[in-house]
mmCIF file of C-alpha atoms in Angstrom:
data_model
loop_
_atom_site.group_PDB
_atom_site.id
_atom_site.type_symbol
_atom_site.label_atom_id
_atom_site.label_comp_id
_atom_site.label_asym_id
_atom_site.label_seq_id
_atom_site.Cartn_x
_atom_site.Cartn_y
_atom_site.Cartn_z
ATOM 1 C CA UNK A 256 31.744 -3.522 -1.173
ATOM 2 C CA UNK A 257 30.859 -4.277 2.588
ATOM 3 C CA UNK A 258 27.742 -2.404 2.650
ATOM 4 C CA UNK A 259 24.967 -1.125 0.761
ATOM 5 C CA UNK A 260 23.287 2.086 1.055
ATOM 6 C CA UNK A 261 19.540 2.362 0.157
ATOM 7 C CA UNK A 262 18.317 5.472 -1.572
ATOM 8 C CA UNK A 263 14.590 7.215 -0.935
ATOM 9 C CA UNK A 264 12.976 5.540 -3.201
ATOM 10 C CA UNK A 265 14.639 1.994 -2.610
ATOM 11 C CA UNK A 266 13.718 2.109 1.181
ATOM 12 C CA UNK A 267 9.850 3.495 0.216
ATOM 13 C CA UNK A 268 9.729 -0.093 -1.844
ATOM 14 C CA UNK A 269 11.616 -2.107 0.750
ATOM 15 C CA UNK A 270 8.922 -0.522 3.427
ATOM 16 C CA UNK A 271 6.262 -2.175 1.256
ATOM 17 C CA UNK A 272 7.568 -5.282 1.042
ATOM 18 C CA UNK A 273 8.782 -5.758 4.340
ATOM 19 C CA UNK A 274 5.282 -5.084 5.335
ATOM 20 C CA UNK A 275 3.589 -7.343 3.210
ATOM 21 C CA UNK A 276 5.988 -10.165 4.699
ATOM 22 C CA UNK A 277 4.869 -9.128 7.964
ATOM 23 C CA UNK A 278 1.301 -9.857 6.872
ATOM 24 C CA UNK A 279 1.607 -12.788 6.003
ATOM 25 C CA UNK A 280 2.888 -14.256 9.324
ATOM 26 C CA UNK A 281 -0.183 -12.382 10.735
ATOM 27 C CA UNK A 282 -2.423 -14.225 8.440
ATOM 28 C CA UNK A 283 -1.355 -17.612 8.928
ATOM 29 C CA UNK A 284 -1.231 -17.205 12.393
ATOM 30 C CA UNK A 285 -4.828 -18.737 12.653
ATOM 31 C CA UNK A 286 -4.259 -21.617 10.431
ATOM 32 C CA UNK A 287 -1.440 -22.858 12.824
ATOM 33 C CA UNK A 288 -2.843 -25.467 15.042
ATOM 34 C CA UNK A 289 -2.374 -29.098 15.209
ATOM 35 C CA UNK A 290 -3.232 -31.446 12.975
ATOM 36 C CA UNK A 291 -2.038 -29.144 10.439
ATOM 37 C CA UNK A 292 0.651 -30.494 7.960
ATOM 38 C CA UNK A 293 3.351 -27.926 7.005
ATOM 39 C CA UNK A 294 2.723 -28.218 3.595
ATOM 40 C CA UNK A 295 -0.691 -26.801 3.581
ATOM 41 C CA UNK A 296 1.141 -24.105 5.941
ATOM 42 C CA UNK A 297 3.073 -23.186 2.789
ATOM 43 C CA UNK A 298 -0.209 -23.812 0.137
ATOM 44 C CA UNK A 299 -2.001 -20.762 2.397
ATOM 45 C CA UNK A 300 0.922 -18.532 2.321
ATOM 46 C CA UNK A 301 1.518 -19.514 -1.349
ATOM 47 C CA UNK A 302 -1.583 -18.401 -2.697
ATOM 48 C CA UNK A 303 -1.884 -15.139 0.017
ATOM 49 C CA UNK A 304 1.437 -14.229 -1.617
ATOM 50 C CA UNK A 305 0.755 -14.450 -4.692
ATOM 51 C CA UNK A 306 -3.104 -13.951 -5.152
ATOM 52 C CA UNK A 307 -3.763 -11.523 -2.652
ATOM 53 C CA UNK A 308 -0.672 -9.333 -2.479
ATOM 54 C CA UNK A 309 -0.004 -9.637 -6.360
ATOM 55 C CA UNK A 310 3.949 -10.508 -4.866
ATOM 56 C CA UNK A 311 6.381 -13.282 -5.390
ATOM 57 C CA UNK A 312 7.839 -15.667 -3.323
ATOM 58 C CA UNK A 313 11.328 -15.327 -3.146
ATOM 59 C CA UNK A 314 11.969 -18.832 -1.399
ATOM 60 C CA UNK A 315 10.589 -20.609 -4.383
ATOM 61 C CA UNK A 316 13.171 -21.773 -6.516
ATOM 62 C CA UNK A 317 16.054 -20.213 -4.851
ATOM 63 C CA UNK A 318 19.230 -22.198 -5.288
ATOM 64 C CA UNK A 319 16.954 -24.915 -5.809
ATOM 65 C CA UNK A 320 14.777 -24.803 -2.790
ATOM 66 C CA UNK A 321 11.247 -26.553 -3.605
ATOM 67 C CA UNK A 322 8.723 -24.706 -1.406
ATOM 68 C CA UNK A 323 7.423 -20.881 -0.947
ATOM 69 C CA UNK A 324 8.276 -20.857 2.985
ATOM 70 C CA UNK A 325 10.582 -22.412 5.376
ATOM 71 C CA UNK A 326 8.977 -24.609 8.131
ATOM 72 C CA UNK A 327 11.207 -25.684 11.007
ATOM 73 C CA UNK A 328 9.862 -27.785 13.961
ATOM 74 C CA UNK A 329 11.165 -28.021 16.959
ATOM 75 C CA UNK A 330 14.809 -29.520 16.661
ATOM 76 C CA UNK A 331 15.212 -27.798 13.040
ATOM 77 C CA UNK A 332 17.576 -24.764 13.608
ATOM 78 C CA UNK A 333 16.613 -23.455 10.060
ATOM 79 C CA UNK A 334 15.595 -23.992 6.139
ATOM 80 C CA UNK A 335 12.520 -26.883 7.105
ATOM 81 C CA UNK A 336 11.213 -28.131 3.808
ATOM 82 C CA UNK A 337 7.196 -27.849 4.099
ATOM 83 C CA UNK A 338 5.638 -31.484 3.706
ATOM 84 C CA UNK A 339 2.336 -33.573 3.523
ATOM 85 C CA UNK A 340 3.852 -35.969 5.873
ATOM 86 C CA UNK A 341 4.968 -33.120 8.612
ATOM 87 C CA UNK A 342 1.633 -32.948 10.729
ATOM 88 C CA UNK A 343 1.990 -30.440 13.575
ATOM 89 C CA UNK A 344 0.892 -31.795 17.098
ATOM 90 C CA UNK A 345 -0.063 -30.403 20.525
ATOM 91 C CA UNK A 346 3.351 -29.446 22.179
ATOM 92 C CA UNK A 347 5.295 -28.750 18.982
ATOM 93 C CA UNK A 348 7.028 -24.935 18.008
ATOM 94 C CA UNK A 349 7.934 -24.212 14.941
ATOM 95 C CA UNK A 350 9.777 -21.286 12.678
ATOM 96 C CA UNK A 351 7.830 -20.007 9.742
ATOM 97 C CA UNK A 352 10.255 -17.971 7.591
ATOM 98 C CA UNK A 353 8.637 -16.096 4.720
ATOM 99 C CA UNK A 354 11.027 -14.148 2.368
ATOM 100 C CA UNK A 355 8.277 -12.031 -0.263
ATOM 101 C CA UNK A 356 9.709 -10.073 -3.533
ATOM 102 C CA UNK A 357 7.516 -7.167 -4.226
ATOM 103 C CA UNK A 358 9.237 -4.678 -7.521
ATOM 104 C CA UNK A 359 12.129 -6.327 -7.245
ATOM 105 C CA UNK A 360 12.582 -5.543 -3.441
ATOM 106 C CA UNK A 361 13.109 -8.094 -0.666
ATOM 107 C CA UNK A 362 11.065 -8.574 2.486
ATOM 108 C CA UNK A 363 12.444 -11.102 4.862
ATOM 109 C CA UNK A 364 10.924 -12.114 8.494
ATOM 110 C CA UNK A 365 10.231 -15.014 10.923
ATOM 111 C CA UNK A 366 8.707 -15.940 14.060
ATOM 112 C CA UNK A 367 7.950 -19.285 16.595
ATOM 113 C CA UNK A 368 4.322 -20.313 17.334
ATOM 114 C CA UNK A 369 3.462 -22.658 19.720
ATOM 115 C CA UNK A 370 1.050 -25.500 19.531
ATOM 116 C CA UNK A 371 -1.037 -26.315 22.116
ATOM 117 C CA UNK A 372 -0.334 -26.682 25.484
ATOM 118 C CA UNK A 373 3.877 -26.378 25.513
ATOM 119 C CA UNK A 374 6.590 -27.362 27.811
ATOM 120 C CA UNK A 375 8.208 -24.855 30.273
ATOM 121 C CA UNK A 376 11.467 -24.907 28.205
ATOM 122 C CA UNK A 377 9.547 -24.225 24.778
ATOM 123 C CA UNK A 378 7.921 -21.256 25.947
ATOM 124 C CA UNK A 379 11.603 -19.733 27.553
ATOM 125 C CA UNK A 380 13.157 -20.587 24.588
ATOM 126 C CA UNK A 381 10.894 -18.865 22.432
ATOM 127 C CA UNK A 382 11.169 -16.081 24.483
ATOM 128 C CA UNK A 383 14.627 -15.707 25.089
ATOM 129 C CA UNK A 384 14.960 -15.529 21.464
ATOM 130 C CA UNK A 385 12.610 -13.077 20.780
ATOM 131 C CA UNK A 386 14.064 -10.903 23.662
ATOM 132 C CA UNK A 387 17.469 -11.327 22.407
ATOM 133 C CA UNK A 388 16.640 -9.871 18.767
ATOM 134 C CA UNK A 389 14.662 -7.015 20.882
ATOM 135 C CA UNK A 390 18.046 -6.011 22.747
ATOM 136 C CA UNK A 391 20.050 -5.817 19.502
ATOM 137 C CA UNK A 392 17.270 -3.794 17.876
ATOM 138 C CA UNK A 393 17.674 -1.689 20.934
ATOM 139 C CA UNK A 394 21.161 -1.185 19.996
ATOM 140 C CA UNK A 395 20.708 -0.038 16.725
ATOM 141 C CA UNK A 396 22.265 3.469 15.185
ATOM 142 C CA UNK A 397 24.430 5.102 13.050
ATOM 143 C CA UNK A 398 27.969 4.715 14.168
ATOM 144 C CA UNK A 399 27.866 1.422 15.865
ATOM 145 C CA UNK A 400 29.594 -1.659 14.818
ATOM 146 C CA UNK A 401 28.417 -4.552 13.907
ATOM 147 C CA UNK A 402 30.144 -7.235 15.887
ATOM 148 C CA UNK A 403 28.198 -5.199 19.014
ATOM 149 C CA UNK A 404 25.236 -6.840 17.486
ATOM 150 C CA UNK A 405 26.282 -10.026 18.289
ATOM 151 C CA UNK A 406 27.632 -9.070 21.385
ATOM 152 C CA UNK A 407 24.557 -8.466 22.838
ATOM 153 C CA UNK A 408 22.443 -11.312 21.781
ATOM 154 C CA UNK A 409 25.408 -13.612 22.545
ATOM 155 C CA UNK A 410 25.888 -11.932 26.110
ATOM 156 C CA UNK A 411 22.349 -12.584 26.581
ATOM 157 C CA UNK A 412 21.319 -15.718 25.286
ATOM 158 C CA UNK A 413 24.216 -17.600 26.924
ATOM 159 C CA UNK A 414 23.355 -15.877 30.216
ATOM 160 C CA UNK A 415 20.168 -17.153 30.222
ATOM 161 C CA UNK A 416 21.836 -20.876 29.972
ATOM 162 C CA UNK A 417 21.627 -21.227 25.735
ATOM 163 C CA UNK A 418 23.754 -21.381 23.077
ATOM 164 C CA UNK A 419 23.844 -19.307 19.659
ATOM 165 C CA UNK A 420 24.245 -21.218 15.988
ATOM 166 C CA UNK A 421 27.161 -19.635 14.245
ATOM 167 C CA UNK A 422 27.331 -21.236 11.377
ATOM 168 C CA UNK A 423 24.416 -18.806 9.848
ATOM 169 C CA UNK A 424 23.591 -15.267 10.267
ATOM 170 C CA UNK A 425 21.591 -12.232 9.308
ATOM 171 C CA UNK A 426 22.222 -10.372 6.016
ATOM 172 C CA UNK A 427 21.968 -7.318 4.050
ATOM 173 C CA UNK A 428 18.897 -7.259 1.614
ATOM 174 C CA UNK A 429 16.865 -5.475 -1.388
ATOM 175 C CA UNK A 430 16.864 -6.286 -4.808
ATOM 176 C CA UNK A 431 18.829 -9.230 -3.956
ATOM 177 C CA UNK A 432 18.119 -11.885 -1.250
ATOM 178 C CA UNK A 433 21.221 -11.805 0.804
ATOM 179 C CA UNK A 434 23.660 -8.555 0.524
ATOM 180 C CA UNK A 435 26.750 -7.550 2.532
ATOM 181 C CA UNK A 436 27.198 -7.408 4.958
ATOM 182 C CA UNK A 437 26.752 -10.178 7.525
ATOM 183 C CA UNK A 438 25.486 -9.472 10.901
ATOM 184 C CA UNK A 439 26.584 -12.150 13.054
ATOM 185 C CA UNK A 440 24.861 -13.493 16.154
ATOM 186 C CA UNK A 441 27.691 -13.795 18.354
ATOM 187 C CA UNK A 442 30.660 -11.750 19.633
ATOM 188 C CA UNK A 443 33.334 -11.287 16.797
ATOM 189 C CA UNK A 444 35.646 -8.427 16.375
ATOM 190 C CA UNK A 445 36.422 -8.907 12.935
ATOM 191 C CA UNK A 446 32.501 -7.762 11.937
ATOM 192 C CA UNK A 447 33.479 -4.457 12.410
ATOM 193 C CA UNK A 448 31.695 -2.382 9.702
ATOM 194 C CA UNK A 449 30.583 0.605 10.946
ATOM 195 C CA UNK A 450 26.753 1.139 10.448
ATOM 196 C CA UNK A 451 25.313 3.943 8.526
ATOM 197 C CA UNK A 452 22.087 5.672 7.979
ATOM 198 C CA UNK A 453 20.191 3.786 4.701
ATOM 199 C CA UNK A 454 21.780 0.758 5.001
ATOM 200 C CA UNK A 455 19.197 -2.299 5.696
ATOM 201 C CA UNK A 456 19.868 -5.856 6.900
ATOM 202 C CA UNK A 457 18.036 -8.631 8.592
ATOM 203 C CA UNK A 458 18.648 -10.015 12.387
ATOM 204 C CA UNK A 459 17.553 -13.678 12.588
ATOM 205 C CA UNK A 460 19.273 -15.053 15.636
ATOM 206 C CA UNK A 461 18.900 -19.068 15.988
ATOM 207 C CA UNK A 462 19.187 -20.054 19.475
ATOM 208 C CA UNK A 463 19.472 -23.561 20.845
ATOM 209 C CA UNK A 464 18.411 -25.253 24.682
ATOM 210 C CA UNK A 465 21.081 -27.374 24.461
ATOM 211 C CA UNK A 466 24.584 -27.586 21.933
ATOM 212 C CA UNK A 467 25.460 -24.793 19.430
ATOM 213 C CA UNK A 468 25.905 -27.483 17.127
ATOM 214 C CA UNK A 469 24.139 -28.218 14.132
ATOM 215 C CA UNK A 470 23.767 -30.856 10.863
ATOM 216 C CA UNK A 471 22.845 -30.607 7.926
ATOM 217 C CA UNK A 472 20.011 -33.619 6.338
ATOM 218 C CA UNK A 473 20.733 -35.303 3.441
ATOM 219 C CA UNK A 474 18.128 -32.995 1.562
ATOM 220 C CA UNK A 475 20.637 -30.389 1.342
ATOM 221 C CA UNK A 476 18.545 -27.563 3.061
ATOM 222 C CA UNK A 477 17.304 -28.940 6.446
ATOM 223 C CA UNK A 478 19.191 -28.302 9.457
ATOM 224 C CA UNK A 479 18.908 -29.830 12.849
ATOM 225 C CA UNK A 480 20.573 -28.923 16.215
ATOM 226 C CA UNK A 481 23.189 -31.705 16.766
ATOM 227 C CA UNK A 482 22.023 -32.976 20.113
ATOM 228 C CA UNK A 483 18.338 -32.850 18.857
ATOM 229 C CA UNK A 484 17.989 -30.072 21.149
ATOM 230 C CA UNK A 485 14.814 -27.622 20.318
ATOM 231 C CA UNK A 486 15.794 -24.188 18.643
ATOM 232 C CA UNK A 487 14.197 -20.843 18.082
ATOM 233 C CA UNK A 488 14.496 -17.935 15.807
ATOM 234 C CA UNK A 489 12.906 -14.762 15.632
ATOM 235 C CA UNK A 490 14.008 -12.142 12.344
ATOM 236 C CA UNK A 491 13.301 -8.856 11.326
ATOM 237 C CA UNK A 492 14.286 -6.549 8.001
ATOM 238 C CA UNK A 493 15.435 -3.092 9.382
ATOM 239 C CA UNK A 494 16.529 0.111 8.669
ATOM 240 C CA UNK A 495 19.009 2.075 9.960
ATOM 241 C CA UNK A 496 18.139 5.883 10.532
ATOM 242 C CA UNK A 497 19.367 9.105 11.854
ATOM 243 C CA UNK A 498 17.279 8.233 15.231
ATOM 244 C CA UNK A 499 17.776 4.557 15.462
ATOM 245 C CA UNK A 500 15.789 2.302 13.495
ATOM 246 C CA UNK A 501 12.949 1.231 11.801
ATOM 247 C CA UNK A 502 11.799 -2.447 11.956
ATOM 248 C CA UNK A 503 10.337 -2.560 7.981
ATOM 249 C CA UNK A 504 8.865 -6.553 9.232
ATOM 250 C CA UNK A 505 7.123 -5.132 12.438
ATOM 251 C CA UNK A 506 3.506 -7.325 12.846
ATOM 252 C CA UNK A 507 0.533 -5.766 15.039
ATOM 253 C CA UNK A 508 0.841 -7.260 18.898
ATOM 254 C CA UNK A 509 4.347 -6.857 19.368
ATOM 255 C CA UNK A 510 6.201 -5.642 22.437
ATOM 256 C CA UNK A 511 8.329 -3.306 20.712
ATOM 257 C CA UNK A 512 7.840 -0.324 18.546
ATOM 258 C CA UNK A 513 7.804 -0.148 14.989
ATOM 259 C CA UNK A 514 10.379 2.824 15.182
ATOM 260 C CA UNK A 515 12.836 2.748 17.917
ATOM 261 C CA UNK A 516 14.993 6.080 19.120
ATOM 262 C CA UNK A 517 18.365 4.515 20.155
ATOM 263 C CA UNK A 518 20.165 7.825 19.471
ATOM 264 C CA UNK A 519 21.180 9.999 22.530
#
């Protein structure tokens, strides 16, 4: 099966969840400042998760993976391992990726913050990437193929002089973690499922200021941009409806809406 349809009352949970992902970026959002390590980044969100929202971190555990979040700073495309010894500083932007399971349903999002007073090339990068997940959102409908996802952030990105990471992409989700189908980030023909009405995926693109390139650490999760270039990522849960679609991660402040009509 290359796709997954949700029913009524699989979407109503995934809405929940989604949104309680989305929280929890808006929560931390005070606590990230320098002098901060990452791993009390991930304590906070821990407990929020878990205490608070009475949900479960679906990070923990998975495949192995030893923390509740993912924390990657400033060369690290993606997967950063929270730690005691990782102490944010004025100047650094990092990726805080928070995947929540609330009845059995998946809610997966990330965004960049920015620490302190940040270069010139931080703050377009950041943005770029952000812009380029807006455009594909923009794209969104019943109908459309996939690879015209790609197309656009790809178009984009590399227009505005950076590259895309291919090696990982965004994913189907809802009881389980990662679904079909694949939504790549860049222009491929052979993604060329047709999207339907119900079905629900993330789009996470991971763009670079310098190579495409990455490598993996010797941790088995962490992965850096070859050139130690910085790299941003921006990701949102969504669902595809008659109209358009409906970002289920959406946070308060941001410069798109919650539901978008893409339909003519």
């Amino acid at each position: 099966m290359n796709k997954i349809i949700k029913t009524e009352s699989e979407i109503k949970k995934m809405r929940i969840s989604g949104k309680l992902a989305s929280e929890v970026l808006e929560m931390i959002e005070k606590h990230v400042q320098p002098n901060i390590s990452t791993e009390d980044i991930n304590q906070i969100c821990h407990k929020y998760i878990v205490q608070e929202k009475k949900a479960i971190s679906a990070c923990l555990g998975y495949h192995g993976f030893p923390k509740s979040i993912c924390t990657s700073v400033n060369d690290v495309v993606c997967h950063g391992i929270p730690s005691k010894k990782k102490i944010l500083k004025n100047g650094d932007i990092i990726n805080i990726d928070i995947t929540v399971i609330k009845d059995n349903y998946h809610g997966d999002t990330s965004k960049m913050f920015l620490i302190g007073e940040t270069s010139i090339l931080s703050q377009r990068l950041c943005k770029i990437a952000q812009d380029s997940l807006y455009l594909a959102l923009k794209i969104i409908k019943p109908g459309i193929a996939a690879y015209k996802i790609g197309e656009i952030i790809q178009n984009y990105v590399e227009k505005n002089n950076f590259s895309v990471v291919k090696e990982y992409c965004g994913h189907g989700i809802g009881r389980c973690f990662h679904e079909p189908p694949h939504i790549l980030h860049y222009k491929s023909k052979e993604n060329n499922i047709i999207l339907e009405k119900g079905m629900i995926f993330t789009i996470e693109p991971m763009i670079n200021a310098g190579h495409a390139q990455v490598r993996s650490m010797k941790d088995g999760w962490t992965v850096k941009t070859k050139d130690r270039s910085l790299s941003a990522q921006y990701e949102h849960t969504i669902l595809v409806t008659d109209y358009g679609c409906d970002i289920l991660t959406w946070r308060k402040n941001e410069k798109i809406n919650p539901q978008l009509f893409n339909k003519n």
